[in-house]
XYZ file of C-alpha atoms in Angstrom:
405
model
C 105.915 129.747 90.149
C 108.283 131.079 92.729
C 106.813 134.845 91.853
C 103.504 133.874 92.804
C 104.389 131.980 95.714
C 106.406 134.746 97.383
C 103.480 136.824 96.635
C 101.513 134.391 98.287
C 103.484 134.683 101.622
C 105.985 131.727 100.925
C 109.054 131.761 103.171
C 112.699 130.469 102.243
C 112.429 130.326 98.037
C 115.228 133.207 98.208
C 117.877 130.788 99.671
C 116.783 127.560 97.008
C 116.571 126.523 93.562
C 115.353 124.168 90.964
C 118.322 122.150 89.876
C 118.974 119.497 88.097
C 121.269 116.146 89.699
C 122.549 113.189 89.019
C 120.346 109.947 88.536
C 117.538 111.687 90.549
C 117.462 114.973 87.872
C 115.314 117.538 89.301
C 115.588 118.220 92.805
C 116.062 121.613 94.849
C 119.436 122.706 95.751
C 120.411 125.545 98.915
C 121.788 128.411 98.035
C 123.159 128.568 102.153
C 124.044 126.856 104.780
C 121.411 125.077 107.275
C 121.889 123.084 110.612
C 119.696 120.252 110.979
C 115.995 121.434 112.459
C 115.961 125.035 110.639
C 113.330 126.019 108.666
C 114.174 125.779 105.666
C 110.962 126.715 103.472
C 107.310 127.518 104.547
C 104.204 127.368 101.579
C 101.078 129.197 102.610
C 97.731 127.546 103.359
C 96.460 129.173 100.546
C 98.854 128.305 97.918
C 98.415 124.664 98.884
C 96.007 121.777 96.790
C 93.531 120.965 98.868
C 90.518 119.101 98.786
C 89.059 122.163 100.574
C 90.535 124.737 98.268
C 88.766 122.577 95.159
C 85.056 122.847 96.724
C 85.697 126.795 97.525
C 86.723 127.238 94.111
C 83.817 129.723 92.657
C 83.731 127.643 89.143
C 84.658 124.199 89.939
C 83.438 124.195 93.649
C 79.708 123.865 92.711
C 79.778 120.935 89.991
C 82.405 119.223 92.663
C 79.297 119.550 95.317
C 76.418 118.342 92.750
C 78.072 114.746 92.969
C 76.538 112.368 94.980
C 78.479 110.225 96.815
C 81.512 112.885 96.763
C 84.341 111.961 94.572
C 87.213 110.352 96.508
C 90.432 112.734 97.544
C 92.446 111.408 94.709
C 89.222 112.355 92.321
C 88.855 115.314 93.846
C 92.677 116.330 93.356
C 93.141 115.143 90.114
C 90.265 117.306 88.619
C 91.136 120.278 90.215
C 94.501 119.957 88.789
C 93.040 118.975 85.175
C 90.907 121.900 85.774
C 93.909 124.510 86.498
C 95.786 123.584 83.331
C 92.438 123.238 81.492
C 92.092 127.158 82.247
C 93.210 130.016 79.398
C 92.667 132.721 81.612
C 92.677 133.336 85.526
C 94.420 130.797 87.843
C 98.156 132.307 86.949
C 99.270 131.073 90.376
C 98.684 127.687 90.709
C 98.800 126.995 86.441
C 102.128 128.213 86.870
C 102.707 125.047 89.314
C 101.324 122.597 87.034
C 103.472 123.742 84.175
C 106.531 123.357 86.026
C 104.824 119.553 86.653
C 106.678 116.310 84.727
C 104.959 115.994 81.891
C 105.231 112.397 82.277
C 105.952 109.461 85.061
C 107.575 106.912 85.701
C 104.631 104.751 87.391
C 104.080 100.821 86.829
C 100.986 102.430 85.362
C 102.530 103.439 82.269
C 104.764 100.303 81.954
C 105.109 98.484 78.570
C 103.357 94.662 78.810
C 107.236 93.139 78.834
C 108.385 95.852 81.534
C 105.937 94.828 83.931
C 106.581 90.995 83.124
C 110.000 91.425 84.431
C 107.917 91.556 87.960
C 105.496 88.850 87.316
C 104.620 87.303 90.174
C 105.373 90.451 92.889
C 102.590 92.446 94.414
C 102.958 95.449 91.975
C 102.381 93.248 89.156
C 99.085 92.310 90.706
C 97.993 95.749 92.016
C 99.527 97.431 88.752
C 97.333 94.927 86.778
C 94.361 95.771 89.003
C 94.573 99.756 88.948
C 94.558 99.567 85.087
C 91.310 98.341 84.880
C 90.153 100.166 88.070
C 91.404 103.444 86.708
C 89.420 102.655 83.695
C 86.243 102.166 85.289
C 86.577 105.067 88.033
C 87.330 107.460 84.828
C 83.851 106.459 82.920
C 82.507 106.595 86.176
C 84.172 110.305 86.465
C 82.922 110.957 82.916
C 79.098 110.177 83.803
C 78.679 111.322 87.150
C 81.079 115.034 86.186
C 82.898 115.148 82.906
C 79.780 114.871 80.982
C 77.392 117.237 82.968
C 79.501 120.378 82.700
C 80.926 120.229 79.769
C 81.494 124.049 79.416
C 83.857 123.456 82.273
C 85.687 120.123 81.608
C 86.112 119.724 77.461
C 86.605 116.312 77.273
C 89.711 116.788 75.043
C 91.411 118.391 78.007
C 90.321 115.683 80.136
C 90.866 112.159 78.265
C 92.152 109.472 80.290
C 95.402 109.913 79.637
C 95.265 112.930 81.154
C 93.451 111.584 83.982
C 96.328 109.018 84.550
C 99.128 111.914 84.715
C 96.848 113.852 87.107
C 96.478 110.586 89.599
C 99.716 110.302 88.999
C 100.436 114.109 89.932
C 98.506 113.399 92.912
C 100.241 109.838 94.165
C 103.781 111.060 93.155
C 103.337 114.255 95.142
C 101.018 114.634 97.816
C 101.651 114.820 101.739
C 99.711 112.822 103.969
C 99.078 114.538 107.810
C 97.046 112.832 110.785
C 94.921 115.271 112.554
C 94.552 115.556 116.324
C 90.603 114.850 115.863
C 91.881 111.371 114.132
C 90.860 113.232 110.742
C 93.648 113.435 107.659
C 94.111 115.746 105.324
C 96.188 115.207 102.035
C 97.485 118.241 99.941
C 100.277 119.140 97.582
C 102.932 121.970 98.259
C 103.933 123.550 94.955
C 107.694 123.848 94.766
C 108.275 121.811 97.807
C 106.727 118.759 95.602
C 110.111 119.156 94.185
C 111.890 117.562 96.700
C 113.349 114.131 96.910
C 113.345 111.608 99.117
C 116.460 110.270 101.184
C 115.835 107.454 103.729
C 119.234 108.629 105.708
C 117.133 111.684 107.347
C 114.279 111.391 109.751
C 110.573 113.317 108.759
C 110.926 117.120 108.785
C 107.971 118.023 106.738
C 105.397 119.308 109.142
C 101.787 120.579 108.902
C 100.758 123.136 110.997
C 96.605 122.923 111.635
C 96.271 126.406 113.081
C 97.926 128.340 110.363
C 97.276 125.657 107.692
C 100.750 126.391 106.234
C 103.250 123.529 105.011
C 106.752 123.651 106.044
C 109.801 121.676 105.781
C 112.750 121.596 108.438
C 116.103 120.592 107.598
C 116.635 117.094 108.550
C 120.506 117.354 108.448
C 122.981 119.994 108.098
C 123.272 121.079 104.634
C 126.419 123.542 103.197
C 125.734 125.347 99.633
C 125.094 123.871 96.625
C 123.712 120.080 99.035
C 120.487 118.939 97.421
C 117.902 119.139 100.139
C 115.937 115.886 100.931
C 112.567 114.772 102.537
C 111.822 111.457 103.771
C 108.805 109.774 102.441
C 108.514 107.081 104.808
C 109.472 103.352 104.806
C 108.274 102.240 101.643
C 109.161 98.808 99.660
C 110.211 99.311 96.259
C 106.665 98.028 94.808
C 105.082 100.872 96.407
C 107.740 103.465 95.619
C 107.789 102.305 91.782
C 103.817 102.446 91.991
C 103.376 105.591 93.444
C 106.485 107.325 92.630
C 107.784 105.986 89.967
C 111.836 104.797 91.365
C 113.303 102.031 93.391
C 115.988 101.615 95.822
C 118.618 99.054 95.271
C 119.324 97.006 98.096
C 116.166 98.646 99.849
C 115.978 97.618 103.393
C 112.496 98.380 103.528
C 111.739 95.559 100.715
C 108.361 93.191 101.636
C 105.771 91.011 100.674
C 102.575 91.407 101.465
C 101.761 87.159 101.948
C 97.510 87.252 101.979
C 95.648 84.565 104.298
C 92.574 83.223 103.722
C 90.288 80.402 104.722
C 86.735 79.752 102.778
C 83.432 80.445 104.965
C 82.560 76.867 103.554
C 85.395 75.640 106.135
C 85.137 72.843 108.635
C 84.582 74.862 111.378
C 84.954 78.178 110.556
C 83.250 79.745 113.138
C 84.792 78.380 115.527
C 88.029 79.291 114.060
C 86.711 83.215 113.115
C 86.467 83.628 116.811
C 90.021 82.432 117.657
C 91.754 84.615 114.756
C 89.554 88.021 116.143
C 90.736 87.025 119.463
C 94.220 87.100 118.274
C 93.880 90.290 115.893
C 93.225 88.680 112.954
C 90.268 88.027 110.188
C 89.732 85.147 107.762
C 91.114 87.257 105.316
C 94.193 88.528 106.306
C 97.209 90.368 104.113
C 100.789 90.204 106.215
C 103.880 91.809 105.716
C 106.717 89.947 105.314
C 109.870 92.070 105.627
C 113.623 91.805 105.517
C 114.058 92.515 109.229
C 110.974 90.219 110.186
C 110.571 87.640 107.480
C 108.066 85.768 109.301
C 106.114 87.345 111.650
C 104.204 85.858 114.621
C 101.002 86.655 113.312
C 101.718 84.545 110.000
C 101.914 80.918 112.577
C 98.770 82.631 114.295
C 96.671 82.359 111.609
C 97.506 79.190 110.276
C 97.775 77.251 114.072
C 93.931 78.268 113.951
C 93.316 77.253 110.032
C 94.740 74.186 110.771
C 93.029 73.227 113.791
C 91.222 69.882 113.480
C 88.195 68.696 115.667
C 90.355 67.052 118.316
C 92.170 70.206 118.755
C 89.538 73.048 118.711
C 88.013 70.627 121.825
C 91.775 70.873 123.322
C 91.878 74.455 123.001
C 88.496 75.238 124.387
C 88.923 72.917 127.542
C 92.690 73.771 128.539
C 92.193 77.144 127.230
C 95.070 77.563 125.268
C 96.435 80.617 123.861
C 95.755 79.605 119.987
C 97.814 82.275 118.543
C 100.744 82.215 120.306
C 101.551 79.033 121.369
C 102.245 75.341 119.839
C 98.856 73.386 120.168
C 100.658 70.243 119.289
C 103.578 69.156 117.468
C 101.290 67.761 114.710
C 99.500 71.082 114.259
C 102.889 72.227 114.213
C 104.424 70.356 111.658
C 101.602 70.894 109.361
C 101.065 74.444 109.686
C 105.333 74.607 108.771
C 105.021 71.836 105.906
C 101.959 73.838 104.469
C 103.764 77.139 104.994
C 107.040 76.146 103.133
C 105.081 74.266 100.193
C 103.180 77.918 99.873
C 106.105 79.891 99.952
C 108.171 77.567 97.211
C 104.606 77.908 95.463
C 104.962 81.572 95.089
C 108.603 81.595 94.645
C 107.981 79.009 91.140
C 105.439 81.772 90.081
C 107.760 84.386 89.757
C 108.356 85.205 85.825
C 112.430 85.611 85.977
C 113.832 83.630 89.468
C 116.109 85.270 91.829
C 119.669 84.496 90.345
C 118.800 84.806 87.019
C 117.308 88.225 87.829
C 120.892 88.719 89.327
C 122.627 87.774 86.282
C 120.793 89.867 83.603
C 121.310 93.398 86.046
C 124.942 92.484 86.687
C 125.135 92.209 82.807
C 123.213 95.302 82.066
C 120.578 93.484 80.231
C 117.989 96.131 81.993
C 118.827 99.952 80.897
C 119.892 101.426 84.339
C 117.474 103.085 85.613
C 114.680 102.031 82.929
C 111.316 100.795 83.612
C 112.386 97.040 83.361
C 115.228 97.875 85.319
C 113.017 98.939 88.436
C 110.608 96.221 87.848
C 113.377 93.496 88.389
C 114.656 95.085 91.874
C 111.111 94.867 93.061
C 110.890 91.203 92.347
C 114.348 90.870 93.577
C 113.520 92.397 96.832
C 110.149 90.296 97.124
C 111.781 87.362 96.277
C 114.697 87.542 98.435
C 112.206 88.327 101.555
C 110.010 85.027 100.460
C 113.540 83.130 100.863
C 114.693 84.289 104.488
C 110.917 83.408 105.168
C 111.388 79.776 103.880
C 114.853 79.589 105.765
C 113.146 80.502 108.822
C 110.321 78.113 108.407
C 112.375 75.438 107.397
C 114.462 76.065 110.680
C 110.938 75.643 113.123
C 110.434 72.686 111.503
C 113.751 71.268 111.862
C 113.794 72.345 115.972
C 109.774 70.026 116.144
C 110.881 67.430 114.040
C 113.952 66.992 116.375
C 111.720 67.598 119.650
């Protein structure tokens, strides 16, 4: 791989190398020293994965463009990557890449039934749940509308849905996201700089350049010989990073809970009340995240001040035009919107499969293998449900401060 990338016009390979570390195994290591904000390694635009690259491909570019609508990124990405390893001949370059790919993940995807029980309850038991039967559908749907028509290019025994898993997986685990100036995004994958891990202790220093179309990653601290060189991903709770990447974070600050808000057209009132939550940012459906550092958000009492509102009140609002979102209509609307809050949130707590200290208990005692599937799955519902407590603690205390007046 690093052959054909040098050949390619990649910048910095001389001065890294695939290594292998603790807990994290494969990462790159520096063979010199950098000071934070050097360039460290630069891929070409053409060695990238690219939506782009996949339509000008001369084989797969034309049965990509017969689909109508156009597969999604992901899709897109996924088959050009099945493609590439599909390939006996031609494509040295980039096959090269995919061998040096995991042959397997770590994803909730690929979780035993009792590993993803240990999260029952949590958001990535629910989404995890979700994407198994959407990946199903979307790879019948990729069989029909594709697979099928060109078989001479996509033998179906190269392209089972196992191996369309890994290649979403390929794609989820390893892409880079970049916003464009014209509000466009494009998503690719770097090969050998998909090697890197993450480390939440440096700032972003993988950067996109649009006029050259190359990829290139700064050093985002100073590293001597022999460091392991890191990327940050981004803020990311542990149910996303086990989703999409396949690891967790112990103790991750970044843990949340994504608390959804709804209210049933059928309502008393509900269009009254759709106006006041667009006014105020919101929808009738709304998903909020509760975090560590914000356990209950403003927007959270916004929504349910206006769900609560009664007939008396909606009158009160319109005639002393009151701010509905952000301030107390009455201590009534108050107390119920808290009471209803806490008796959700104790709601969702009870749901959980394993609660909070015994969760504690069994990884203190090493019940879960470190590091194992169940292991992960039990610090994601340990972060979830230790943000759905400091969000009961701070409801409880409103209510306390109205009930006391």
């Amino acid at each position: 791989m690093e052959r054909w990338l040098k050949v390619a016009g990649a910048v910095g390979l001389d001065d890294l190398e695939l290594a292998n570390f603790p807990i994290v195994e494969r990462g790159i290591r520096t063979l010199r020293d950098f000071k934070k904000g050097e360039n460290i390694l630069t891929i070409p635009r053409s060695a990238l994965w690219t939506v782009e690259h996949a339509y000008a491909d001369s084989l797969l570019g034309p049965a990509l463009r017969s689909v109508r609508p156009s597969l999604s990124v992901d899709d897109t990405l996924a088959t050009y990557i099945l493609f590439v390893r599909s390939r006996e001949s031609e494509y040295n370059g980039p096959r090269s890449h995919v061998t040096a790919l995991p042959k397997s993940y770590s994803s909730s995807i690929f979780f035993t039934e009792d590993e993803l029980n240990v999260c029952a309850g949590t958001s990535l038991y629910v989404v995890t749940k979700h994407l198994e039967r959407q990946i199903e559908n979307d790879y019948k749907g990729l069989v029909m509308r594709l697979l099928g028509q060109y078989r001479d290019l996509f033998p179906l025994d190269k392209f089972t849905i196992e191996d369309y898993k890994w290649a979403l997986c390929t794609v989820w685990s390893r892409a880079m996201d970049f916003e464009l100036a014209d509000g466009n995004s494009i998503r690719l994958l770097a090969p050998f700089t998909d090697m890197l891990n993450h480390s939440s202790e440096i700032k972003q220093c993988h950067v996109y350049d649009v006029s050259s179309g190359n990829l290139s990653v700064l050093a985002g601290k100073d590293y001597e010989i022999g460091d392991q060189i890191f990327i940050n991903y981004g803020r990311i709770p542990n149910d996303r990073l086990l989703r999409l990447y396949g690891f967790v974070i112990p103790d991750n600050p970044n843990d949340s809970y994504d608390l959804v808000l709804s209210t049933h057209p059928d309502a008393p009132f509900f269009e009254q009340k759709q106006k006041l939550w667009v006014l105020a940012g919101l929808d009738s459906v709304s998903t909020i995240s509760l975090t560590i550092a914000n356990p209950l958000p403003k927007s959270v009492l916004r929504y349910l001040r206006i769900q609560r509102l009664g007939e008396l009140d909606l009158a009160m609002v319109a005639l002393k035009q009151i701010d509905a979102a952000d301030e107390k209509i009455s201590d009534s609307n108050e107390v119920e919107v808290l009471r209803f809050l806490i008796e959700s949130i104790c709601h969702r707590l009870e749901n959980f499969g394993t609660q909070l200290e015994r969760l504690e208990e069994k990884l203190a005692d090493g019940v879960y293998s470190l590091g194992g599937n169940a292991w992960a799955a039990a610090h994601v519902s340990l972060g979830e449900q230790q943000v759905l407590r400091l969000a009961k603690n701070s409801a409880e205390d409103l209510l306390a401060a109205v009930e006391s007046g």
